[in-house]
Short mmCIF file of C-alpha atoms in Angstrom, two decimals:
data_model
loop_
_atom_site.label_atom_id
_atom_site.label_comp_id
_atom_site.label_asym_id
_atom_site.label_seq_id
_atom_site.Cartn_x
_atom_site.Cartn_y
_atom_site.Cartn_z
CA MET A 1 23.68 -38.86 6.64
CA ARG A 2 27.06 -39.11 6.37
CA TYR A 3 26.83 -41.20 10.24
CA SER A 4 23.50 -43.14 12.11
CA ALA A 5 23.95 -45.50 14.46
CA LEU A 6 23.07 -48.29 11.64
CA SER A 7 27.07 -46.77 10.23
CA LEU A 8 28.52 -46.85 13.83
CA LEU A 9 27.12 -50.09 14.33
CA SER A 10 27.96 -51.68 10.56
CA ASN A 11 31.68 -50.11 10.93
CA ALA A 12 31.72 -52.45 14.72
CA LEU A 13 31.73 -55.09 13.17
CA SER A 14 34.04 -53.99 10.39
CA GLY A 15 36.24 -53.05 13.27
CA HIS A 16 35.98 -49.14 12.12
CA GLN A 17 38.91 -50.22 9.24
CA LYS A 18 35.88 -48.99 6.69
CA TRP A 19 35.26 -45.47 7.52
CA PRO A 20 36.15 -43.47 4.38
CA SER A 21 38.38 -40.76 3.24
CA GLN A 22 36.75 -37.42 5.42
CA TRP A 23 38.75 -35.56 2.90
CA ARG A 24 40.27 -36.27 -0.27
CA ASP A 25 44.36 -37.25 -1.15
CA VAL A 26 45.55 -35.87 -3.80
CA GLU A 27 48.95 -35.08 -5.65
CA PRO A 28 49.72 -31.61 -6.86
CA LYS A 29 48.39 -30.14 -10.25
CA PRO A 30 50.67 -27.87 -11.49
CA ALA A 31 48.86 -25.17 -10.53
CA TYR A 32 46.54 -23.31 -8.96
CA ASP A 33 44.34 -19.88 -8.51
CA VAL A 34 45.92 -19.94 -5.19
CA ILE A 35 48.08 -21.58 -2.49
CA ILE A 36 48.05 -21.30 1.15
CA VAL A 37 50.42 -22.60 2.91
CA GLY A 38 50.16 -24.09 6.14
CA GLY A 39 47.00 -26.72 6.77
CA GLY A 40 46.43 -26.00 10.45
CA GLY A 41 43.00 -24.55 11.92
CA HIS A 42 43.87 -21.17 9.69
CA GLY A 43 44.76 -21.96 6.03
CA LEU A 44 42.27 -24.36 6.25
CA GLY A 45 39.03 -22.50 6.89
CA ALA A 46 41.19 -19.77 4.51
CA ALA A 47 41.08 -21.93 1.84
CA TYR A 48 37.69 -23.34 3.22
CA TYR A 49 36.17 -19.57 2.28
CA LEU A 50 38.04 -18.77 -0.13
CA ALA A 51 35.91 -21.52 -2.47
CA LYS A 52 32.40 -20.81 0.20
CA LYS A 53 32.11 -16.81 -0.06
CA PHE A 54 34.56 -15.89 -2.68
CA GLY A 55 33.54 -18.55 -5.38
CA ILE A 56 37.35 -19.20 -5.59
CA LYS A 57 37.42 -23.31 -5.48
CA ASN A 58 41.54 -23.99 -7.36
CA VAL A 59 42.66 -24.00 -4.37
CA ALA A 60 45.53 -26.04 -2.65
CA VAL A 61 46.40 -26.39 1.15
CA VAL A 62 50.21 -27.54 0.59
CA GLU A 63 51.62 -28.94 4.62
CA LYS A 64 54.51 -29.97 5.89
CA GLY A 65 53.16 -32.34 8.11
CA TRP A 66 49.26 -33.09 8.83
CA ILE A 67 46.39 -31.84 8.73
CA GLY A 68 46.06 -31.74 13.02
CA GLY A 69 49.58 -31.92 13.89
CA GLY A 70 50.54 -28.33 14.59
CA ASN A 71 49.24 -26.33 15.85
CA THR A 72 45.82 -26.30 15.96
CA GLY A 73 46.18 -30.00 17.44
CA ARG A 74 48.71 -28.30 19.88
CA ASN A 75 46.41 -26.06 21.68
CA THR A 76 44.67 -25.14 25.29
CA THR A 77 41.41 -25.25 23.18
CA ILE A 78 40.22 -21.74 24.92
CA ILE A 79 37.78 -19.15 22.54
CA ARG A 80 37.19 -15.36 23.96
CA SER A 81 37.62 -12.54 22.56
CA ASN A 82 37.59 -9.80 26.42
CA TYR A 83 40.85 -7.63 24.38
CA LEU A 84 41.55 -4.70 24.89
CA TYR A 85 42.53 -2.51 22.39
CA ASP A 86 39.62 -1.96 20.06
CA GLU A 87 41.32 -3.62 16.85
CA SER A 88 41.59 -6.57 18.42
CA ALA A 89 38.18 -6.46 19.79
CA ARG A 90 36.71 -6.30 16.06
CA LEU A 91 39.05 -9.04 15.41
CA TYR A 92 38.52 -11.11 18.59
CA ASP A 93 34.52 -10.58 18.39
CA HIS A 94 34.32 -11.99 14.71
CA ALA A 95 35.62 -15.12 15.30
CA VAL A 96 33.57 -15.51 17.79
CA ASP A 97 30.36 -14.83 15.76
CA LEU A 98 31.74 -16.82 13.44
CA TRP A 99 32.28 -20.03 16.64
CA ASP A 100 28.89 -19.65 17.30
CA GLY A 101 28.22 -20.90 14.27
CA LEU A 102 30.95 -22.99 13.19
CA SER A 103 29.37 -26.96 14.07
CA GLN A 104 26.05 -26.14 11.38
CA GLU A 105 28.23 -24.24 8.84
CA LEU A 106 30.39 -27.65 8.35
CA ASN A 107 28.00 -30.27 9.74
CA TYR A 108 31.07 -30.98 11.91
CA ASN A 109 30.67 -30.56 15.53
CA VAL A 110 33.98 -28.62 16.42
CA MET A 111 31.68 -28.63 19.92
CA PHE A 112 32.15 -25.32 21.36
CA SER A 113 31.16 -24.99 24.34
CA LYS A 114 30.89 -21.85 26.10
CA ARG A 115 31.50 -22.31 29.57
CA GLY A 116 32.44 -19.40 30.25
CA VAL A 117 36.27 -17.72 30.84
CA MET A 118 37.13 -16.71 33.86
CA MET A 119 40.12 -14.16 34.58
CA LEU A 120 41.39 -14.30 37.76
CA ALA A 121 42.09 -10.84 39.80
CA HIS A 122 44.44 -11.48 42.97
CA THR A 123 46.03 -7.29 43.48
CA VAL A 124 44.70 -4.13 43.32
CA HIS A 125 45.99 -3.37 40.42
CA ASP A 126 44.35 -6.74 38.41
CA VAL A 127 41.21 -5.49 39.64
CA GLN A 128 42.30 -1.90 39.07
CA SER A 129 43.14 -2.91 34.95
CA PHE A 130 40.34 -5.73 35.03
CA GLN A 131 37.82 -3.32 36.13
CA ARG A 132 39.31 -0.66 32.52
CA HIS A 133 39.57 -3.69 30.24
CA ILE A 134 36.40 -5.20 31.67
CA HIS A 135 34.67 -1.23 30.95
CA ALA A 136 36.25 -1.57 27.18
CA ASN A 137 34.92 -4.10 26.64
CA ARG A 138 31.49 -2.87 26.39
CA LEU A 139 32.34 -0.68 24.67
CA ASN A 140 33.39 -2.26 22.03
CA GLY A 141 29.91 -4.58 22.86
CA VAL A 142 32.38 -7.13 24.07
CA ASP A 143 31.37 -8.90 26.58
CA ASN A 144 32.59 -9.47 30.14
CA THR A 145 31.83 -8.55 33.24
CA TRP A 146 32.80 -8.30 37.50
CA LEU A 147 32.02 -11.16 39.65
CA THR A 148 33.43 -10.48 43.48
CA ALA A 149 35.28 -13.39 44.90
CA GLN A 150 32.52 -14.89 45.88
CA GLN A 151 30.97 -14.93 42.74
CA ALA A 152 33.48 -16.60 41.25
CA LYS A 153 33.87 -19.22 43.50
CA ASP A 154 29.96 -19.74 43.20
CA PHE A 155 31.12 -19.86 38.65
CA CYS A 156 33.81 -22.58 39.91
CA PRO A 157 33.38 -24.56 43.05
CA PRO A 158 36.86 -25.49 43.30
CA LEU A 159 37.93 -22.42 43.43
CA ASP A 160 39.66 -21.87 46.54
CA ILE A 161 39.59 -18.20 47.08
CA SER A 162 40.06 -17.55 51.30
CA PRO A 163 41.86 -14.92 52.69
CA SER A 164 44.63 -17.21 53.50
CA ALA A 165 45.37 -18.21 50.29
CA ARG A 166 49.11 -18.07 49.40
CA TYR A 167 47.66 -16.04 46.15
CA PRO A 168 44.01 -14.16 47.07
CA VAL A 169 41.33 -14.48 44.37
CA LEU A 170 40.03 -10.09 45.20
CA GLY A 171 37.80 -10.68 42.49
CA ALA A 172 37.42 -11.76 38.58
CA ALA A 173 36.57 -10.86 34.90
CA LEU A 174 34.49 -12.85 33.29
CA GLN A 175 32.72 -13.58 29.75
CA GLN A 176 30.10 -14.95 29.68
CA ARG A 177 30.21 -15.73 25.81
CA ALA A 178 33.64 -17.31 25.64
CA GLY A 179 34.41 -20.92 26.19
CA THR A 180 37.03 -23.60 24.74
CA ALA A 181 35.88 -25.76 21.74
CA ARG A 182 37.70 -29.52 20.57
CA HIS A 183 40.57 -28.04 18.13
CA ASP A 184 41.34 -30.99 15.92
CA SER A 185 37.16 -31.30 15.36
CA VAL A 186 38.41 -27.78 13.67
CA ALA A 187 41.41 -28.41 11.28
CA TRP A 188 39.00 -31.98 10.18
CA GLY A 189 36.31 -30.26 9.61
CA TYR A 190 37.49 -27.09 8.25
CA ALA A 191 39.58 -30.14 5.93
CA ARG A 192 36.24 -32.12 5.14
CA ALA A 193 33.92 -28.95 3.94
CA ALA A 194 37.26 -27.69 1.98
CA SER A 195 38.26 -30.96 0.35
CA LYS A 196 34.54 -31.18 -0.03
CA LEU A 197 34.69 -27.88 -2.70
CA GLY A 198 37.13 -29.03 -4.62
CA VAL A 199 39.80 -27.57 -2.64
CA ASP A 200 43.53 -29.87 -2.87
CA ILE A 201 44.89 -30.73 0.78
CA ILE A 202 48.46 -31.50 -0.08
CA GLN A 203 49.56 -32.82 2.28
CA ASN A 204 53.14 -34.07 3.98
CA CYS A 205 54.81 -31.46 1.30
CA ALA A 206 56.95 -29.00 2.46
CA VAL A 207 57.46 -25.89 0.77
CA MET A 208 61.48 -24.96 -0.15
CA GLY A 209 61.19 -21.82 -2.09
CA ILE A 210 58.99 -19.32 -3.53
CA ARG A 211 59.28 -17.66 -7.01
CA ARG A 212 59.08 -14.10 -7.30
CA GLY A 213 59.22 -13.36 -11.56
CA ALA A 214 61.10 -10.43 -13.09
CA ASN A 215 58.13 -7.69 -11.84
CA GLY A 216 59.26 -9.41 -8.05
CA ALA A 217 55.08 -10.84 -8.11
CA ILE A 218 54.76 -14.28 -6.84
CA GLU A 219 54.56 -17.05 -9.64
CA GLY A 220 54.74 -19.89 -8.14
CA VAL A 221 55.57 -22.47 -4.51
CA GLU A 222 58.91 -25.03 -5.39
CA THR A 223 57.78 -27.49 -2.40
CA GLU A 224 59.49 -31.78 -2.26
CA ARG A 225 57.16 -32.27 -4.63
CA GLY A 226 57.70 -30.04 -7.33
CA PHE A 227 57.15 -26.93 -8.08
CA ILE A 228 53.11 -25.43 -8.30
CA ALA A 229 52.32 -22.30 -9.82
CA SER A 230 50.10 -19.97 -8.64
CA LYS A 231 49.57 -15.87 -8.69
CA LYS A 232 48.92 -15.54 -5.92
CA VAL A 233 49.48 -16.65 -2.12
CA GLY A 234 48.48 -16.91 0.81
CA VAL A 235 51.12 -17.98 4.21
CA SER A 236 49.49 -19.02 7.14
CA ALA A 237 52.27 -21.02 8.95
CA ALA A 238 52.56 -19.71 12.90
CA GLY A 239 56.22 -20.66 14.20
CA SER A 240 57.17 -21.06 10.73
CA THR A 241 56.18 -17.82 8.93
CA SER A 242 59.22 -16.06 9.02
CA LEU A 243 61.21 -18.75 6.96
CA VAL A 244 58.90 -19.17 4.28
CA MET A 245 58.25 -15.24 3.92
CA ASN A 246 62.80 -15.73 3.57
CA MET A 247 61.64 -17.27 1.27
CA ALA A 248 60.21 -14.81 -0.64
CA GLY A 249 63.08 -12.49 0.38
CA LEU A 250 61.31 -10.70 3.34
CA ASN A 251 61.75 -10.10 6.94
CA PHE A 252 59.50 -10.20 9.30
CA PRO A 253 59.48 -9.11 12.79
CA LEU A 254 58.46 -12.93 14.59
CA GLU A 255 60.65 -14.81 16.74
CA SER A 256 58.94 -18.30 17.67
CA TYR A 257 58.88 -19.84 20.77
CA PRO A 258 57.92 -22.82 22.10
CA LEU A 259 54.99 -22.87 23.68
CA GLN A 260 53.76 -26.03 26.09
CA ALA A 261 50.66 -27.41 27.62
CA LEU A 262 49.65 -30.84 29.48
CA VAL A 263 46.67 -32.88 30.38
CA SER A 264 45.64 -34.33 33.45
CA GLU A 265 44.15 -37.53 33.27
CA PRO A 266 40.77 -37.84 32.52
CA VAL A 267 38.02 -37.43 35.73
CA LYS A 268 34.12 -37.33 35.31
CA PRO A 269 33.37 -33.27 35.22
CA VAL A 270 34.86 -31.29 37.85
CA PHE A 271 35.53 -27.99 36.29
CA PRO A 272 32.14 -26.38 35.21
CA CYS A 273 34.45 -23.32 32.97
CA VAL A 274 38.08 -22.34 31.66
CA VAL A 275 40.07 -19.86 34.39
CA MET A 276 41.97 -18.00 33.49
CA SER A 277 45.48 -16.48 36.43
CA ASN A 278 48.04 -13.96 34.08
CA THR A 279 49.40 -13.18 37.34
CA VAL A 280 50.76 -16.53 38.00
CA HIS A 281 50.65 -16.94 34.47
CA ALA A 282 47.89 -21.02 34.73
CA TYR A 283 45.16 -21.65 32.83
CA ILE A 284 42.65 -24.82 33.16
CA SER A 285 39.82 -26.45 31.95
CA GLN A 286 38.29 -29.76 31.33
CA SER A 287 37.51 -30.73 28.80
CA ASP A 288 34.71 -33.14 27.88
CA LYS A 289 36.72 -36.18 27.64
CA GLY A 290 37.42 -35.44 31.15
CA GLU A 291 41.11 -33.85 31.41
CA LEU A 292 41.92 -31.60 32.83
CA VAL A 293 44.40 -29.03 30.21
CA ILE A 294 46.05 -26.65 31.31
CA GLY A 295 48.60 -24.03 29.32
CA ALA A 296 51.51 -23.58 29.93
CA GLY A 297 53.54 -19.81 29.21
CA THR A 298 56.76 -19.88 26.89
CA ASP A 299 60.23 -20.58 27.17
CA GLN A 300 62.47 -17.55 27.58
CA TYR A 301 64.47 -19.12 24.17
CA ILE A 302 63.40 -19.48 20.12
CA SER A 303 63.15 -22.79 19.30
CA TYR A 304 61.94 -25.10 16.69
CA SER A 305 61.82 -28.09 18.55
CA GLN A 306 58.31 -28.42 20.19
CA ARG A 307 59.04 -29.02 22.94
CA GLY A 308 60.35 -26.69 26.65
CA ALA A 309 61.71 -26.79 29.82
CA LEU A 310 59.73 -28.80 32.54
CA HIS A 311 60.61 -26.11 35.24
CA ILE A 312 58.07 -23.78 32.91
CA LEU A 313 55.18 -26.96 33.97
CA GLU A 314 56.24 -26.78 37.02
CA HIS A 315 55.89 -23.66 37.80
CA THR A 316 52.61 -23.19 36.27
CA LEU A 317 51.25 -26.44 37.63
CA ALA A 318 52.22 -24.75 40.91
CA ALA A 319 50.43 -22.18 41.10
CA ILE A 320 47.08 -24.54 40.28
CA CYS A 321 48.13 -26.32 43.29
CA GLU A 322 47.68 -23.33 44.91
CA ILE A 323 43.92 -22.42 43.53
CA PHE A 324 42.34 -25.79 43.62
CA PRO A 325 43.98 -27.16 45.96
CA ILE A 326 41.48 -30.27 45.67
CA PHE A 327 43.99 -31.26 42.12
CA LYS A 328 46.11 -31.35 44.01
CA ARG A 329 46.62 -34.86 43.45
CA MET A 330 45.88 -35.19 40.19
CA ARG A 331 48.33 -37.53 38.46
CA MET A 332 49.39 -35.55 34.80
CA LEU A 333 48.80 -37.37 31.58
CA ARG A 334 51.34 -35.64 28.63
CA SER A 335 52.74 -32.52 27.56
CA TRP A 336 53.63 -30.85 24.02
CA GLY A 337 55.04 -27.93 22.93
CA GLY A 338 54.06 -26.21 19.78
CA VAL A 339 56.36 -23.68 18.40
CA VAL A 340 54.92 -19.78 18.67
CA ASP A 341 55.54 -17.04 16.47
CA VAL A 342 55.42 -13.90 18.14
CA THR A 343 55.28 -9.99 17.03
CA PRO A 344 56.71 -7.26 19.14
CA ASP A 345 53.49 -6.37 19.86
CA ARG A 346 51.42 -9.16 20.40
CA SER A 347 49.04 -9.00 17.63
CA CYS A 348 48.78 -10.38 14.49
CA ILE A 349 49.66 -9.93 11.14
CA LEU A 350 47.36 -9.89 8.52
CA GLY A 351 47.33 -9.04 5.04
CA LYS A 352 48.96 -8.75 2.35
CA THR A 353 52.87 -7.85 1.40
CA PRO A 354 55.48 -6.11 -0.03
CA VAL A 355 55.51 -8.68 -2.38
CA PRO A 356 52.83 -8.47 -5.31
CA GLY A 357 50.56 -11.59 -4.53
CA LEU A 358 52.14 -13.22 -1.22
CA TYR A 359 49.19 -12.81 1.29
CA VAL A 360 49.98 -13.48 5.72
CA ASN A 361 48.04 -14.33 8.29
CA CYS A 362 51.02 -15.03 11.03
CA GLY A 363 51.80 -13.33 14.85
CA TRP A 364 48.92 -15.52 16.39
CA GLY A 365 51.83 -16.02 19.41
CA THR A 366 49.99 -18.28 21.66
CA GLY A 367 46.28 -16.51 21.29
CA GLY A 368 45.64 -18.26 17.84
CA PHE A 369 44.16 -20.91 18.15
CA LYS A 370 40.56 -19.12 19.13
CA ALA A 371 40.84 -16.13 15.89
CA THR A 372 40.96 -19.92 14.27
CA PRO A 373 37.44 -18.82 11.98
CA GLY A 374 37.92 -14.93 12.00
CA ALA A 375 41.38 -15.13 11.26
CA ALA A 376 40.62 -17.71 8.13
CA HIS A 377 38.37 -15.44 6.65
CA LEU A 378 39.51 -12.62 6.86
CA LEU A 379 42.70 -14.49 5.48
CA ALA A 380 40.72 -15.50 2.31
CA TYR A 381 38.95 -12.24 2.52
CA THR A 382 42.19 -10.15 1.89
CA ILE A 383 43.34 -12.87 -1.01
CA ALA A 384 39.99 -12.70 -2.91
CA LYS A 385 39.80 -9.27 -2.89
CA ASP A 386 43.99 -8.10 -2.71
CA GLU A 387 42.97 -5.37 -0.70
CA PRO A 388 41.85 -5.89 4.06
CA HIS A 389 38.61 -6.27 4.86
CA PRO A 390 38.08 -2.99 7.49
CA ILE A 391 39.08 -5.20 10.69
CA ASN A 392 42.11 -6.66 9.38
CA ALA A 393 43.06 -3.31 8.37
CA PRO A 394 45.18 -2.43 10.77
CA PHE A 395 47.34 -5.50 11.42
CA THR A 396 49.67 -4.94 8.81
CA LEU A 397 53.58 -5.23 8.49
CA GLU A 398 53.56 -1.16 7.84
CA ARG A 399 52.44 -0.35 11.43
CA PHE A 400 56.13 -1.76 12.83
CA THR A 401 57.75 1.00 10.66
CA THR A 402 55.02 3.74 11.00
CA GLY A 403 55.01 2.67 15.28
CA ARG A 404 51.42 3.08 14.68
CA LEU A 405 51.28 -0.61 16.96
CA ILE A 406 48.35 -2.77 18.56
CA ASP A 407 50.10 -3.11 21.79
CA GLU A 408 48.54 -5.76 23.72
CA ALA A 409 51.34 -7.51 24.65
CA ALA A 410 51.75 -3.89 26.97
CA ALA A 411 47.55 -3.60 27.72
CA ALA A 412 47.54 -7.40 28.33
CA ALA A 413 50.17 -9.44 29.86
CA VAL A 414 48.20 -12.31 29.91
CA ALA A 415 48.48 -15.67 29.45
CA HIS A 416 46.45 -16.32 25.32
CA MET B 1 65.15 -27.78 31.33
CA ILE B 2 68.80 -26.99 29.17
CA LEU B 3 72.04 -26.60 31.31
CA ILE B 4 74.32 -23.62 30.04
CA ARG B 5 78.66 -22.52 30.23
CA CYS B 6 78.35 -19.31 32.32
CA PRO B 7 81.84 -18.53 30.29
CA TYR B 8 82.95 -15.74 33.37
CA CYS B 9 81.67 -19.07 36.30
CA GLY B 10 83.86 -21.60 34.21
CA GLU B 11 80.82 -24.21 35.55
CA GLU B 12 77.89 -25.64 33.51
CA ARG B 13 74.68 -24.54 35.40
CA PRO B 14 71.05 -25.20 34.62
CA GLU B 15 68.73 -22.57 32.94
CA ILE B 16 66.54 -22.07 35.44
CA GLU B 17 70.19 -19.17 36.72
CA PHE B 18 69.73 -17.64 33.60
CA GLU B 19 68.29 -15.33 31.89
CA TYR B 20 67.72 -15.17 27.93
CA ALA B 21 68.04 -11.78 26.67
CA GLY B 22 67.37 -12.00 22.82
CA GLN B 23 70.01 -12.05 20.10
CA ALA B 24 73.44 -11.04 19.66
CA HIS B 25 75.36 -8.53 17.97
CA VAL B 26 72.71 -6.06 17.40
CA MET B 27 74.22 -3.00 17.64
CA ARG B 28 72.84 0.44 18.05
CA PRO B 29 73.13 2.09 14.67
CA GLU B 30 75.34 5.68 16.04
CA ASP B 31 73.52 7.81 14.29
CA PRO B 32 69.40 6.68 14.95
CA SER B 33 68.56 10.77 13.60
CA ALA B 34 70.36 9.53 10.11
CA LEU B 35 68.18 6.26 9.39
CA SER B 36 64.84 5.86 7.20
CA ASP B 37 62.11 4.77 9.28
CA GLU B 38 63.18 1.47 7.59
CA GLU B 39 65.98 0.90 8.20
CA TRP B 40 65.57 1.93 12.34
CA ALA B 41 61.72 -1.03 11.74
CA ALA B 42 64.78 -2.50 10.66
CA TYR B 43 66.78 -2.43 13.90
CA LEU B 44 63.75 -2.34 16.62
CA PHE B 45 62.01 -5.62 15.27
CA ILE B 46 63.64 -7.70 12.80
CA ARG B 47 65.44 -10.87 13.54
CA GLU B 48 67.17 -13.14 12.16
CA ASN B 49 64.07 -15.67 14.16
CA PRO B 50 66.25 -19.02 12.66
CA ARG B 51 66.60 -22.75 12.38
CA GLY B 52 69.60 -23.90 13.31
CA ALA B 53 72.71 -22.14 14.65
CA HIS B 54 72.03 -18.80 16.06
CA TYR B 55 72.98 -16.17 17.71
CA GLU B 56 72.43 -14.98 21.41
CA ARG B 57 72.45 -12.81 24.95
CA TRP B 58 71.87 -15.24 27.41
CA ARG B 59 73.06 -13.69 31.26
CA HIS B 60 73.86 -15.45 34.74
CA THR B 61 71.07 -13.58 36.23
CA HIS B 62 70.95 -15.81 39.31
CA GLY B 63 74.94 -16.48 39.79
CA CYS B 64 77.45 -13.16 37.93
CA GLY B 65 75.18 -11.70 37.35
CA ARG B 66 76.99 -10.56 34.30
CA PHE B 67 75.64 -11.05 29.96
CA PHE B 68 77.24 -13.39 28.06
CA ASN B 69 76.99 -15.04 24.09
CA ALA B 70 76.03 -18.49 22.82
CA VAL B 71 75.52 -20.60 19.50
CA ARG B 72 72.52 -22.61 19.93
CA ASP B 73 70.83 -24.80 18.00
CA THR B 74 67.60 -23.67 17.66
CA ILE B 75 66.74 -27.78 16.08
CA SER B 76 67.74 -29.61 19.12
CA ASP B 77 68.04 -26.90 22.19
CA LYS B 78 71.34 -27.68 22.17
CA PHE B 79 74.25 -25.27 23.49
CA LEU B 80 77.46 -24.46 20.40
CA VAL B 81 79.04 -22.52 22.44
CA THR B 82 79.58 -19.67 24.74
CA TYR B 83 81.29 -16.85 24.45
CA LYS B 84 82.37 -13.72 27.06
CA ALA B 85 81.19 -10.60 26.19
CA GLY B 86 82.82 -8.51 23.66
CA THR B 87 84.79 -11.47 21.81
CA PRO B 88 84.16 -11.89 18.31
CA LYS B 89 81.93 -14.09 16.66
CA PRO B 90 83.21 -17.54 16.86
CA ASN B 91 83.24 -19.61 12.92
CA LEU B 92 79.62 -20.95 12.53
CA GLN B 93 81.13 -23.46 10.25
CA GLU B 94 83.89 -24.99 12.51
CA LEU B 95 81.35 -25.26 15.59
CA MET B 96 78.99 -26.87 13.03
CA ASP B 97 81.65 -29.05 11.68
CA LYS B 98 83.42 -30.13 15.94
CA ALA B 99 78.60 -30.41 16.74
CA ASN B 100 79.16 -33.09 13.91
CA ASP B 101 81.61 -35.16 14.34
CA ALA B 102 80.77 -35.40 18.55
CA VAL B 103 77.86 -37.58 16.69
#
C-alpha cells in the first residue's frame, strides 16, 4: 500500500518533507523508440498507453515546463460527450468510457464525478437546436435528455427560472453521465503510472528543433539538453503545436488563443452539477474544494501570453450573476489563462502527418481536457500501429484539403 | 484589456471598441480555379500563428468602423505599430529595435 492513515501521520510528524517522488527525475537517454513532445495529460497518457497497451516502454515525454503547468492545470475540468456529429460523438464518448475506470486503472484518484452537465436553453432557437442535439446524441448511444425549466430547477436549485429573468430558461439538455474530474490528478496519475512502466519524463526541456533525414523521415528532436534520437515522434503540445510543426517544415491550420477561467473563494457545497449556457457564454461548477469554477470564452486575438483581458471575465460573471442570483456577492479568488490551439472547424487533428514517423494530437481548442484519456489512447494506438484507429481516422490533417470537415463550430456554437 | 491606437481616429482607445479580424496581408488568389486543392486549402486555412510579431487586422467597430492593420507581439500582447489598410508592411526589424530601445 502506497498511502495509509499511518503514512499520513508519520509524514505529518516530519513536516511532509519526506513523501517519495511520484515519478523518476531522469536525464534524457541518447535514443528512444518513441518521443512524445508535450507533458500534459494527453502526452503523458499517450506514453502510458504505449507502455501499458502496446508494449513500447522505451518512451520519453519531453516537456518544456513542468508537469501539470500547461493547459492540463488551466481548464475547468468539464467532461462530456454530447457532440452533434457522429465522428465527434464517437471520439468524445470513447474518452468518457475511459474516464469511467481511470482511477482504478492508474491507482490514482482522479475524482471523476458524474454529476451531470446541464446546458441551458434561453431562446426558441436554443430549444430547437438542443432537441436536435439530443436526438442525434441518442441515435449515437450518447445519453442526453431534455428537461423542462422546472425540471432543470429541480436538478440545480440555485438556477433562476423566473419569467422575468434577464436570461429566461426555457429548458435544458442534461447529460447525466458527464461531469468533472480533478485535473492535476490526471496529469500526476498518468505521470506516475507511466514512469513506473519505464517511461522517462523529462521536464524543463524545450524542443528546439526536429531533425529529419535525407528521405524526410524523423530522426529525432533537438532539445535544450541536446539531441535525442527517435524514429517516431508524437506531438501533443496544445497551443505550441504549430510552432513545433514549423520545426518539422509543416504548416498547420492552427491558431492559438488565450482562454480564461477563474475560481471563487471556497464555500460549502451549494452547486450540485455543471451548468453551461452557450447563448450568454458562461459555465460553472463547484470543485470538491468548494470553489466555484467558472469558465469564460476565448479572447479575440491570438496570443501566447497565457493571460487575457478582464472584460472577457466581466462578461462571463455578469451572465453568471443573472442566471444564479445567489452568487452575486461571491468574491473571486484567482483567474488565469491557457493557450488553446483552435482549428478552422473546431475539431481536433489526431493522426499521422505528411512526415514519416511524425504523429500529431492537436487542435482541441477550448475542449481538450474532457478528451484526455481518449486522445491519449488514440495517439498511442496511431503511433504503435502507424495507422489511425477507426475512431480518430476522420480527424486527419488532409480534411482541410479534401473539404471533409467535421464542423462542430457551426453545429454546436458552444463554449467547451 | 489592451489599448489600441486607431490610425484613422488618431486616438488610443480600449480594446472593447475594436474587433480582431485575423492575419493581415492575406491576399485572395487572383484565379482560384487555377489553384490546386493544397494551394486553395493553404489560402483558406493556414495562418502564421507566430510566437512574436504578428501582422493582423483590426476593425474600429465602435468608432470609425474602419479596418486597419497592426503589428502586435503575441508574447506580451503589446502593439508595435498600427497602420492604415492598403499601406505596405512596416519593417519588422526596425520596429523590434525601437521597442527594445524603449525598454
